[in-house]
Amino acid sequence: MIARPSRYSQSGMERWKTIIEPHRIKSVEPIRMTSVEERDGFLREAGYNLFNLHAADVIIDLLTDSGTGAMSAEQWAGIQRGDESYAGSPSWYRFLEAVQELFAFKHVIPTHQGRAAERILFSVVGGPGHVIPSNTHFDTTRANVESTGAEAVDLVIEEGRHPSAIHPFKGNMDTDALDACIRERGPEHVPLVMMTVTNNSGGGQPVSMANLRAVRAVCDRYRVPLFLDACRFAENAWFVKQREDGYADAAIVDIVRETASLADGMTMSAKKDGIANIGGWLAMNDDAWAEQARNLEILTEGFPTYGGLAGRDLDAIAQGLREVVTDDYLRYRIRSTAYLGEALLEAGIPCVQPIGGHAVYIDAGALLPHVPALAYPGQSLAVALYREGGIRGCEIGSVMFGLHPDGTEAPAAMELVRLAIPRRVYTQSHIDYVIEVCRWVAARAGELPAYRIVEQPPQLRHFTARFEPTS
Ligand SMILES: Cc1ncc(COP(=O)(O)O)c(C=O)c1O
């Protein structure tokens, strides 16, 4: 096993039951408190789409964990250190070193965020007639696959499709289904297989190393490359360490390196486990694909040593990558998400179980059985949490996934509301407040209305659609 550099520190805090935030607060941002009456008005103005709200009108913002984390003093120091040379900046080399310390891919192509990496990758490998299997494609990944004319297929294990089914690695892929998919479609039509770690749309659920190895074996059988959508690679590694035989004593960095060693490339949003406010990258070993990707990168993102990012962003990401793989951070991170989830479950609120890494997913379909899937129970619950308590979550259900490229609409596999926890931002009392509001709303769930869509774009409609209550 590779020696653990001293900066990836472990502490003796495991002996205490209370898990404290492994940081102090140095700078604060005031939260503006609002009333239910005010929020009623904001909701009407926003067309009942929480993406349309002014963030200043939100009390606790759990819309996403993407780019919303608090940076450390060292990351802010990196912002100051950032070098803005157009080509070959020292910030780029610090970024490259930090990325390759964890993910030893030959080519690293920086992008302004994850979806830019996806767009470049699928512009190179996608196209009509191609199919891209994944455990579960995230919405931007699916949209970027489909926008090239290729087909995005989700092959998560059966347990991953049932919110209350307990499985330690619900993000795993069904390898028999993968084998059948590649065999039926023909390997020449499967340019790559994608594994999302952790599986965001499936409930922030982890993927085991054993499953990754099994997926790798199927890919090898058909000579199909394997790529990671690695946004939450560190959280996944923590679950592996906690739950998978043989990894209890492994260092997180070694688990991450092993994960990377099983793949041929990756897309990454540094807004998640980079603990940065912006950034991402595409990485791979294939020289020909990398050359095409760099040419596309220059067209839309920028020169390949900055890729749509300022030098200071590259430095912030480099530092974030070193902080995210520490045990103290990950123990706090995963435990504080579980704290919220366990309290909701105790109150009888159905949630995806086990609780995932970055978010708690309330099963709105189960909580609002009187609202049919295409009357958007997740949207109804998300709106109610904002109306009652100023809490902004995100529908992950038929609003997000129900509209197909041919314009038809069908219910999504699950109707969830995701409460995503920004990294290092909220304290336990904020989360206690969230628990209280959720309990209040859940006790009145039977009164929540159905919704209909009054305006929507043809793709990624959840960002801009407008709704109205129908009951
Ligand atoms: C699993 C996954 N993949 C890709 C993305 C896209 O990343 P970005 O928002 O940086 O474009 C996200 C963002 O939420 C994600 O969760």
Short mmCIF file of C-alpha atoms and ligand atoms in Angstrom, two decimals:
data_model
loop_
_atom_site.label_atom_id
_atom_site.label_comp_id
_atom_site.label_asym_id
_atom_site.label_seq_id
_atom_site.Cartn_x
_atom_site.Cartn_y
_atom_site.Cartn_z
CA MET A 1 0.00 0.00 0.00
CA ILE A 2 1.26 3.50 -0.86
CA ALA A 3 2.68 5.36 2.17
CA ARG A 4 0.29 7.97 3.50
CA PRO A 5 1.75 11.48 3.29
CA SER A 6 1.64 13.20 6.68
CA ARG A 7 -0.84 15.86 5.53
CA TYR A 8 -3.55 13.19 5.30
CA SER A 9 -3.80 13.15 9.07
CA GLN A 10 -5.75 10.80 11.33
CA SER A 11 -6.65 11.76 14.87
CA GLY A 12 -7.59 10.04 18.09
CA MET A 13 -11.15 11.42 18.09
CA GLU A 14 -12.66 8.01 17.33
CA ARG A 15 -12.84 7.33 21.10
CA TRP A 16 -15.56 10.00 21.67
CA LYS A 17 -19.21 9.54 20.80
CA THR A 18 -19.80 13.22 20.00
CA ILE A 19 -18.51 14.08 16.56
CA ILE A 20 -17.64 17.76 16.46
CA GLU A 21 -17.16 19.99 13.43
CA PRO A 22 -13.44 19.69 12.71
CA HIS A 23 -13.16 23.46 12.13
CA ARG A 24 -13.87 26.76 13.87
CA ILE A 25 -15.88 29.61 12.37
CA LYS A 26 -13.75 32.58 11.35
CA SER A 27 -16.11 34.58 9.22
CA VAL A 28 -19.93 34.54 9.20
CA GLU A 29 -22.70 35.37 6.76
CA PRO A 30 -25.98 36.66 8.23
CA ILE A 31 -29.21 34.81 7.38
CA ARG A 32 -32.27 36.98 6.73
CA MET A 33 -35.32 35.57 8.50
CA THR A 34 -38.63 35.77 6.58
CA SER A 35 -42.29 35.09 7.40
CA VAL A 36 -44.68 32.56 5.83
CA GLU A 37 -46.64 35.46 4.28
CA GLU A 38 -43.51 36.84 2.62
CA ARG A 39 -42.54 33.41 1.37
CA ASP A 40 -46.03 32.89 -0.11
CA GLY A 41 -45.38 35.95 -2.27
CA PHE A 42 -41.87 34.79 -3.24
CA LEU A 43 -43.29 31.41 -4.27
CA ARG A 44 -45.96 32.94 -6.51
CA GLU A 45 -43.35 35.17 -8.17
CA ALA A 46 -41.06 32.17 -8.68
CA GLY A 47 -43.79 30.09 -10.37
CA TYR A 48 -43.40 27.63 -7.45
CA ASN A 49 -39.96 26.69 -8.76
CA LEU A 50 -37.42 26.94 -5.96
CA PHE A 51 -34.62 27.51 -8.48
CA ASN A 52 -36.30 30.85 -9.27
CA LEU A 53 -36.10 32.17 -5.69
CA HIS A 54 -33.65 34.83 -4.58
CA ALA A 55 -31.18 32.98 -2.36
CA ALA A 56 -31.38 35.86 0.13
CA ASP A 57 -35.01 34.83 0.72
CA VAL A 58 -33.98 31.34 1.82
CA ILE A 59 -33.25 30.60 5.48
CA ILE A 60 -31.54 27.22 5.17
CA ASP A 61 -30.40 26.45 1.64
CA LEU A 62 -30.24 22.71 1.00
CA LEU A 63 -30.85 23.01 -2.75
CA THR A 64 -27.46 21.52 -3.51
CA ASP A 65 -24.10 20.64 -2.06
CA SER A 66 -22.56 21.80 -5.33
CA GLY A 67 -20.27 24.81 -5.05
CA THR A 68 -21.91 25.83 -1.80
CA GLY A 69 -19.22 24.65 0.63
CA ALA A 70 -17.24 26.91 2.95
CA MET A 71 -13.61 27.20 1.96
CA SER A 72 -10.86 26.83 4.54
CA ALA A 73 -8.33 29.50 5.51
CA GLU A 74 -5.77 27.59 3.42
CA GLN A 75 -8.08 27.63 0.41
CA TRP A 76 -8.52 31.39 0.78
CA ALA A 77 -4.74 31.63 0.99
CA GLY A 78 -4.66 29.68 -2.28
CA ILE A 79 -7.02 32.23 -3.81
CA GLN A 80 -4.46 34.92 -2.94
CA ARG A 81 -1.59 32.76 -4.24
CA GLY A 82 -3.38 32.14 -7.56
CA ASP A 83 -1.39 33.04 -10.64
CA GLU A 84 -3.37 34.34 -13.59
CA SER A 85 -0.90 33.62 -16.39
CA TYR A 86 -2.82 32.60 -19.49
CA ALA A 87 -0.69 29.53 -20.21
CA GLY A 88 1.35 27.30 -17.90
CA SER A 89 0.46 29.11 -14.69
CA PRO A 90 2.02 27.76 -11.44
CA SER A 91 -1.59 27.39 -10.20
CA TRP A 92 -2.21 24.94 -13.03
CA TYR A 93 0.77 22.83 -12.00
CA ARG A 94 -0.34 22.81 -8.36
CA PHE A 95 -3.81 21.74 -9.49
CA LEU A 96 -2.42 19.05 -11.77
CA GLU A 97 -0.23 17.63 -9.02
CA ALA A 98 -3.12 17.52 -6.53
CA VAL A 99 -5.42 15.81 -9.05
CA GLN A 100 -2.82 13.26 -10.15
CA GLU A 101 -1.84 12.44 -6.56
CA LEU A 102 -5.32 10.94 -6.26
CA PHE A 103 -6.23 10.09 -9.87
CA ALA A 104 -3.19 9.00 -11.85
CA PHE A 105 -4.68 9.59 -15.31
CA LYS A 106 -2.32 10.67 -18.07
CA HIS A 107 -4.38 13.60 -19.35
CA VAL A 108 -6.14 16.11 -17.10
CA ILE A 109 -8.31 18.72 -18.80
CA PRO A 110 -9.63 21.42 -16.46
CA THR A 111 -13.19 22.70 -16.98
CA HIS A 112 -15.35 25.34 -15.35
CA GLN A 113 -17.57 22.62 -13.84
CA GLY A 114 -18.59 18.99 -14.18
CA ARG A 115 -21.08 19.35 -17.00
CA ALA A 116 -18.48 21.03 -19.20
CA ALA A 117 -16.32 17.92 -18.79
CA GLU A 118 -19.37 15.80 -19.68
CA ARG A 119 -20.15 17.89 -22.73
CA ILE A 120 -16.61 17.58 -24.05
CA LEU A 121 -16.41 13.85 -23.30
CA PHE A 122 -19.72 12.96 -24.94
CA SER A 123 -19.06 15.24 -27.91
CA VAL A 124 -15.99 13.06 -28.50
CA VAL A 125 -17.46 9.61 -27.80
CA GLY A 126 -21.26 10.02 -28.12
CA GLY A 127 -23.48 10.35 -31.16
CA PRO A 128 -26.53 8.59 -32.65
CA GLY A 129 -26.55 4.81 -32.33
CA HIS A 130 -24.34 4.83 -29.24
CA VAL A 131 -25.38 3.81 -25.77
CA ILE A 132 -23.76 4.87 -22.49
CA PRO A 133 -24.60 2.58 -19.55
CA SER A 134 -24.22 3.90 -16.00
CA ASN A 135 -25.34 2.88 -12.54
CA THR A 136 -27.49 6.03 -12.66
CA HIS A 137 -26.71 9.01 -14.87
CA PHE A 138 -26.95 12.35 -13.13
CA ASP A 139 -29.34 14.77 -14.88
CA THR A 140 -26.59 16.80 -16.60
CA THR A 141 -24.77 13.62 -17.62
CA ARG A 142 -27.92 12.15 -19.13
CA ALA A 143 -28.69 15.44 -20.91
CA ASN A 144 -25.15 15.66 -22.32
CA VAL A 145 -25.31 12.06 -23.54
CA GLU A 146 -28.74 12.57 -25.09
CA SER A 147 -27.89 15.90 -26.70
CA THR A 148 -25.36 14.06 -28.92
CA GLY A 149 -28.08 11.63 -30.02
CA ALA A 150 -26.71 8.78 -27.88
CA GLU A 151 -28.81 6.84 -25.38
CA ALA A 152 -28.22 6.99 -21.61
CA VAL A 153 -29.09 3.75 -19.80
CA ASP A 154 -29.33 3.30 -16.00
CA LEU A 155 -28.40 -0.15 -14.66
CA VAL A 156 -28.32 0.26 -10.90
CA ILE A 157 -28.93 -2.89 -8.82
CA GLU A 158 -32.54 -3.68 -7.95
CA GLU A 159 -32.12 -2.50 -4.32
CA GLY A 160 -31.06 0.93 -5.64
CA ARG A 161 -34.51 1.39 -7.15
CA HIS A 162 -36.36 0.98 -3.84
CA PRO A 163 -36.06 3.84 -1.34
CA SER A 164 -36.54 1.69 1.77
CA ALA A 165 -34.44 -1.33 0.69
CA ILE A 166 -31.37 -1.60 2.89
CA HIS A 167 -28.08 -2.42 1.15
CA PRO A 168 -24.61 -1.14 2.08
CA PHE A 169 -23.80 -0.23 -1.53
CA LYS A 170 -27.05 0.74 -3.19
CA GLY A 171 -25.13 2.63 -5.87
CA ASN A 172 -23.73 -0.61 -7.31
CA MET A 173 -24.32 -1.51 -10.92
CA ASP A 174 -26.13 -4.67 -11.98
CA THR A 175 -23.23 -6.33 -13.78
CA ASP A 176 -25.41 -9.00 -15.46
CA ALA A 177 -27.55 -6.22 -16.91
CA LEU A 178 -24.39 -4.43 -18.04
CA ASP A 179 -23.09 -7.56 -19.71
CA ALA A 180 -26.46 -8.09 -21.46
CA CYS A 181 -26.61 -4.44 -22.54
CA ILE A 182 -23.15 -4.50 -24.13
CA ARG A 183 -23.78 -7.90 -25.75
CA GLU A 184 -27.17 -6.89 -27.17
CA ARG A 185 -26.15 -3.46 -28.42
CA GLY A 186 -22.70 -4.60 -29.57
CA PRO A 187 -19.51 -3.34 -27.92
CA GLU A 188 -18.82 -1.14 -30.95
CA HIS A 189 -21.89 0.90 -29.96
CA VAL A 190 -20.83 1.29 -26.32
CA PRO A 191 -17.97 3.82 -26.33
CA LEU A 192 -17.67 3.71 -22.55
CA VAL A 193 -19.36 2.71 -19.31
CA MET A 194 -19.87 5.34 -16.62
CA MET A 195 -19.98 4.80 -12.84
CA THR A 196 -21.31 7.62 -10.68
CA VAL A 197 -19.64 7.62 -7.24
CA THR A 198 -21.51 8.18 -5.06
CA ASN A 199 -24.74 7.69 -6.97
CA ASN A 200 -26.41 11.09 -6.58
CA SER A 201 -29.72 10.49 -8.35
CA GLY A 202 -30.04 7.10 -6.67
CA GLY A 203 -29.89 8.69 -3.21
CA GLY A 204 -26.20 9.55 -2.68
CA GLN A 205 -25.52 5.85 -2.31
CA PRO A 206 -22.01 4.42 -2.50
CA VAL A 207 -20.45 1.94 -4.89
CA SER A 208 -18.30 -0.88 -3.48
CA MET A 209 -14.79 -1.64 -4.67
CA ALA A 210 -15.96 -5.20 -5.37
CA ASN A 211 -18.66 -3.88 -7.70
CA LEU A 212 -16.23 -1.53 -9.42
CA ARG A 213 -13.91 -4.47 -10.01
CA ALA A 214 -16.81 -6.55 -11.36
CA VAL A 215 -17.84 -3.72 -13.70
CA ARG A 216 -14.21 -3.40 -14.79
CA ALA A 217 -14.17 -7.15 -15.58
CA VAL A 218 -17.26 -6.81 -17.81
CA CYS A 219 -15.69 -3.79 -19.53
CA ASP A 220 -12.47 -5.74 -20.08
CA ARG A 221 -14.42 -8.66 -21.55
CA TYR A 222 -15.76 -6.38 -24.29
CA ARG A 223 -12.79 -3.96 -24.40
CA VAL A 224 -14.99 -1.05 -23.39
CA PRO A 225 -13.40 1.75 -21.31
CA LEU A 226 -14.73 2.57 -17.84
CA PHE A 227 -15.11 6.19 -16.73
CA LEU A 228 -16.00 7.54 -13.30
CA ASP A 229 -18.35 10.41 -12.61
CA ALA A 230 -16.31 10.98 -9.48
CA CYS A 231 -17.94 14.09 -7.96
CA ARG A 232 -18.15 12.54 -4.47
CA PHE A 233 -15.16 10.22 -4.61
CA ALA A 234 -14.04 10.94 -1.02
CA GLU A 235 -17.48 10.30 0.47
CA ASN A 236 -17.59 7.04 -1.49
CA ALA A 237 -14.16 6.07 -0.14
CA TRP A 238 -15.36 6.72 3.42
CA PHE A 239 -18.29 4.35 2.94
CA VAL A 240 -15.92 1.73 1.51
CA LYS A 241 -13.70 2.11 4.58
CA GLN A 242 -16.69 1.78 6.91
CA ARG A 243 -18.66 -0.94 5.16
CA GLU A 244 -16.50 -3.09 2.90
CA ASP A 245 -14.48 -6.05 4.14
CA GLY A 246 -10.76 -5.47 3.97
CA TYR A 247 -10.79 -1.67 3.95
CA ALA A 248 -11.25 -0.74 7.64
CA ASP A 249 -7.55 0.05 8.05
CA ALA A 250 -6.98 1.50 4.60
CA ALA A 251 -6.18 5.19 4.23
CA ILE A 252 -8.80 7.17 2.32
CA VAL A 253 -6.18 8.30 -0.22
CA ASP A 254 -5.33 4.69 -0.95
CA ILE A 255 -8.99 3.80 -1.47
CA VAL A 256 -9.35 6.76 -3.83
CA ARG A 257 -6.23 5.73 -5.74
CA GLU A 258 -7.48 2.18 -6.02
CA THR A 259 -10.84 3.45 -7.30
CA ALA A 260 -9.06 5.52 -9.95
CA SER A 261 -6.82 2.61 -10.92
CA LEU A 262 -9.91 0.63 -11.99
CA ALA A 263 -10.98 3.30 -14.48
CA ASP A 264 -9.74 4.70 -17.78
CA GLY A 265 -10.90 8.21 -17.12
CA MET A 266 -13.22 10.45 -15.16
CA THR A 267 -15.41 13.50 -15.17
CA MET A 268 -15.37 15.62 -12.06
CA SER A 269 -17.18 18.55 -10.54
CA ALA A 270 -14.78 20.13 -8.03
CA LYS A 271 -17.85 21.88 -6.59
CA LYS A 272 -18.49 18.72 -4.59
CA ASP A 273 -15.49 16.84 -3.20
CA GLY A 274 -13.09 19.53 -4.41
CA ILE A 275 -14.76 21.72 -1.73
CA ALA A 276 -14.45 24.59 -4.20
CA ASN A 277 -17.09 27.03 -5.37
CA ILE A 278 -16.40 26.35 -9.05
CA GLY A 279 -14.36 23.99 -11.21
CA GLY A 280 -14.04 20.51 -12.58
CA TRP A 281 -12.02 18.38 -14.93
CA LEU A 282 -12.04 15.61 -17.48
CA ALA A 283 -9.23 13.07 -17.20
CA MET A 284 -8.32 10.03 -19.24
CA ASN A 285 -5.51 7.81 -20.43
CA ASP A 286 -6.45 7.63 -24.12
CA ASP A 287 -4.21 9.94 -26.20
CA ALA A 288 -6.50 10.24 -29.23
CA TRP A 289 -9.61 11.08 -27.19
CA ALA A 290 -7.59 13.55 -25.11
CA GLU A 291 -6.40 15.37 -28.21
CA GLN A 292 -9.95 15.75 -29.49
CA ALA A 293 -11.11 16.80 -26.03
CA ARG A 294 -8.41 19.48 -25.78
CA ASN A 295 -9.41 20.86 -29.18
CA LEU A 296 -13.02 21.14 -28.02
CA GLU A 297 -11.85 22.60 -24.73
CA ILE A 298 -10.07 25.44 -26.50
CA LEU A 299 -13.25 26.16 -28.46
CA THR A 300 -15.49 26.67 -25.43
CA GLU A 301 -13.61 26.52 -22.12
CA GLY A 302 -10.22 28.07 -22.76
CA PHE A 303 -6.56 27.14 -23.00
CA PRO A 304 -5.93 23.63 -21.57
CA THR A 305 -3.94 24.89 -18.57
CA TYR A 306 -6.87 26.88 -17.18
CA GLY A 307 -10.01 25.54 -18.88
CA GLY A 308 -12.52 28.21 -17.95
CA LEU A 309 -11.11 28.73 -14.47
CA ALA A 310 -9.11 31.52 -12.90
CA GLY A 311 -5.69 30.49 -11.59
CA ARG A 312 -6.95 31.20 -8.07
CA ASP A 313 -9.77 28.65 -8.55
CA LEU A 314 -7.21 26.03 -9.54
CA ASP A 315 -5.34 26.69 -6.29
CA ALA A 316 -8.52 26.51 -4.20
CA ILE A 317 -9.33 23.13 -5.75
CA ALA A 318 -5.79 21.80 -5.19
CA GLN A 319 -6.06 22.61 -1.49
CA GLY A 320 -9.65 21.32 -1.25
CA LEU A 321 -8.57 17.95 -2.66
CA ARG A 322 -6.07 17.60 0.18
CA GLU A 323 -8.62 18.51 2.86
CA VAL A 324 -11.44 16.30 1.59
CA VAL A 325 -9.54 13.03 2.03
CA THR A 326 -8.86 13.49 5.76
CA ASP A 327 -10.59 11.15 8.20
CA ASP A 328 -11.69 13.93 10.56
CA TYR A 329 -13.48 15.79 7.78
CA LEU A 330 -15.15 12.70 6.31
CA ARG A 331 -16.24 11.32 9.69
CA TYR A 332 -17.93 14.64 10.49
CA ARG A 333 -19.36 14.99 7.00
CA ILE A 334 -20.99 11.56 6.76
CA ARG A 335 -22.11 11.55 10.39
CA SER A 336 -23.80 14.94 10.16
CA THR A 337 -25.78 13.86 7.10
CA ALA A 338 -26.84 10.69 8.92
CA TYR A 339 -27.86 12.81 11.97
CA LEU A 340 -30.50 14.59 9.88
CA GLY A 341 -31.66 11.39 8.17
CA GLU A 342 -31.94 9.39 11.36
CA ALA A 343 -34.02 12.12 13.04
CA LEU A 344 -36.44 12.18 10.09
CA LEU A 345 -36.74 8.40 10.08
CA GLU A 346 -37.37 8.41 13.83
CA ALA A 347 -40.20 10.87 13.21
CA GLY A 348 -41.71 8.40 10.73
CA ILE A 349 -40.75 10.40 7.63
CA PRO A 350 -39.87 7.95 4.84
CA CYS A 351 -36.36 8.50 3.50
CA VAL A 352 -34.02 6.65 1.16
CA GLN A 353 -32.10 4.23 3.33
CA PRO A 354 -29.38 3.85 4.34
CA ILE A 355 -28.75 7.60 4.56
CA GLY A 356 -26.40 8.67 1.76
CA GLY A 357 -23.27 10.79 1.89
CA HIS A 358 -24.15 14.32 0.88
CA ALA A 359 -27.89 14.49 1.27
CA VAL A 360 -31.02 13.10 2.84
CA TYR A 361 -33.66 12.07 0.33
CA ILE A 362 -37.24 12.18 1.57
CA ASP A 363 -39.55 9.73 -0.21
CA ALA A 364 -42.26 12.18 -1.26
CA GLY A 365 -44.08 9.47 -3.19
CA ALA A 366 -44.65 7.57 0.08
CA LEU A 367 -45.34 10.69 2.17
CA LEU A 368 -47.88 12.15 -0.28
CA PRO A 369 -49.69 9.06 -1.65
CA HIS A 370 -52.67 11.26 -2.60
CA VAL A 371 -50.57 13.14 -5.20
CA PRO A 372 -49.97 11.11 -8.41
CA ALA A 373 -46.42 11.04 -9.81
CA LEU A 374 -47.30 13.35 -12.71
CA ALA A 375 -48.86 15.82 -10.30
CA TYR A 376 -45.38 16.07 -8.76
CA PRO A 377 -45.45 15.01 -5.08
CA GLY A 378 -41.76 15.94 -4.72
CA GLN A 379 -42.41 19.45 -5.96
CA SER A 380 -45.35 19.77 -3.58
CA LEU A 381 -43.25 18.72 -0.58
CA ALA A 382 -40.30 20.92 -1.56
CA VAL A 383 -42.59 23.95 -1.90
CA ALA A 384 -44.16 23.20 1.51
CA LEU A 385 -40.76 22.99 3.26
CA TYR A 386 -39.88 26.39 1.84
CA ARG A 387 -43.26 27.93 2.63
CA GLU A 388 -43.31 26.75 6.24
CA GLY A 389 -39.67 27.06 7.21
CA GLY A 390 -37.73 28.83 4.46
CA ILE A 391 -35.89 25.58 3.74
CA ARG A 392 -34.96 25.04 0.11
CA GLY A 393 -34.58 21.44 -1.04
CA CYS A 394 -34.69 19.98 -4.53
CA GLU A 395 -37.22 17.73 -6.25
CA ILE A 396 -35.57 14.62 -7.70
CA GLY A 397 -38.44 12.85 -9.36
CA SER A 398 -40.82 13.26 -12.26
CA VAL A 399 -40.13 16.98 -12.64
CA MET A 400 -36.42 16.26 -13.07
CA PHE A 401 -36.61 13.00 -15.00
CA GLY A 402 -40.19 12.68 -16.33
CA LEU A 403 -39.79 14.52 -19.64
CA HIS A 404 -38.21 12.46 -22.43
CA PRO A 405 -36.32 13.74 -25.49
CA ASP A 406 -39.30 12.84 -27.73
CA GLY A 407 -41.54 15.16 -25.65
CA THR A 408 -43.45 12.38 -23.88
CA GLU A 409 -43.82 12.34 -20.12
CA ALA A 410 -43.63 9.31 -17.80
CA PRO A 411 -43.21 8.97 -14.03
CA ALA A 412 -39.64 8.79 -12.72
CA ALA A 413 -38.46 5.70 -10.84
CA MET A 414 -38.75 7.54 -7.49
CA GLU A 415 -40.34 10.75 -6.23
CA LEU A 416 -37.76 12.26 -3.88
CA VAL A 417 -36.97 15.56 -2.24
CA ARG A 418 -33.27 15.96 -1.69
CA LEU A 419 -31.99 17.94 1.26
CA ALA A 420 -28.35 18.37 0.24
CA ILE A 421 -25.92 19.48 2.91
CA PRO A 422 -23.39 22.13 1.87
CA ARG A 423 -19.91 21.25 3.11
CA ARG A 424 -18.85 22.89 6.39
CA VAL A 425 -21.63 25.53 6.22
CA TYR A 426 -24.40 24.71 8.70
CA THR A 427 -24.14 23.84 12.38
CA GLN A 428 -26.08 21.28 14.35
CA SER A 429 -28.66 23.87 15.47
CA HIS A 430 -29.44 24.73 11.85
CA ILE A 431 -30.03 21.05 11.22
CA ASP A 432 -32.18 20.73 14.36
CA TYR A 433 -34.36 23.51 12.93
CA VAL A 434 -34.63 21.61 9.62
CA ILE A 435 -35.74 18.52 11.53
CA GLU A 436 -38.44 20.49 13.37
CA VAL A 437 -39.82 22.01 10.16
CA CYS A 438 -39.81 18.64 8.36
CA ARG A 439 -41.74 17.06 11.22
CA TRP A 440 -44.32 19.86 11.13
CA VAL A 441 -44.83 19.57 7.38
CA ALA A 442 -44.90 15.75 7.43
CA ALA A 443 -47.66 15.82 10.06
CA ARG A 444 -49.78 17.79 7.55
CA ALA A 445 -48.62 16.00 4.39
CA GLY A 446 -52.18 14.89 3.55
CA GLU A 447 -53.16 18.55 2.99
CA LEU A 448 -50.41 19.33 0.47
CA PRO A 449 -51.63 20.14 -3.06
CA ALA A 450 -50.93 18.58 -6.43
CA TYR A 451 -49.16 20.74 -9.05
CA ARG A 452 -49.21 21.16 -12.79
CA ILE A 453 -46.58 22.62 -15.09
CA VAL A 454 -47.66 25.80 -16.88
CA GLU A 455 -44.39 26.51 -18.75
CA GLN A 456 -41.34 24.36 -19.49
CA PRO A 457 -38.27 24.14 -21.74
CA PRO A 458 -37.60 20.97 -23.81
CA GLN A 459 -34.60 19.85 -21.68
CA LEU A 460 -33.55 20.00 -17.99
CA ARG A 461 -36.96 21.46 -17.22
CA HIS A 462 -36.59 21.41 -13.45
CA PHE A 463 -34.31 24.45 -13.59
CA THR A 464 -36.80 26.81 -15.25
CA ALA A 465 -40.31 25.26 -15.41
CA ARG A 466 -43.17 27.20 -13.79
CA PHE A 467 -45.88 25.47 -11.78
CA GLU A 468 -49.23 26.12 -10.16
CA PRO A 469 -51.10 24.21 -7.46
CA THR A 470 -54.19 22.43 -8.77
CA SER A 471 -55.92 21.53 -5.52
C1 LIG B 1 -23.16 13.00 -9.89
C2 LIG B 1 -23.02 14.32 -10.58
N1 LIG B 1 -22.48 14.39 -11.79
C3 LIG B 1 -22.32 15.55 -12.44
C4 LIG B 1 -22.72 16.74 -11.89
C5 LIG B 1 -22.54 18.02 -12.66
O1 LIG B 1 -21.60 18.87 -12.09
P1 LIG B 1 -21.69 20.45 -12.26
O2 LIG B 1 -22.87 20.92 -11.49
O3 LIG B 1 -20.41 20.96 -11.70
O4 LIG B 1 -21.82 20.75 -13.70
C6 LIG B 1 -23.32 16.73 -10.63
C7 LIG B 1 -23.78 18.01 -10.03
O5 LIG B 1 -24.60 18.07 -9.15
C8 LIG B 1 -23.46 15.49 -9.94
O6 LIG B 1 -24.00 15.42 -8.72
#
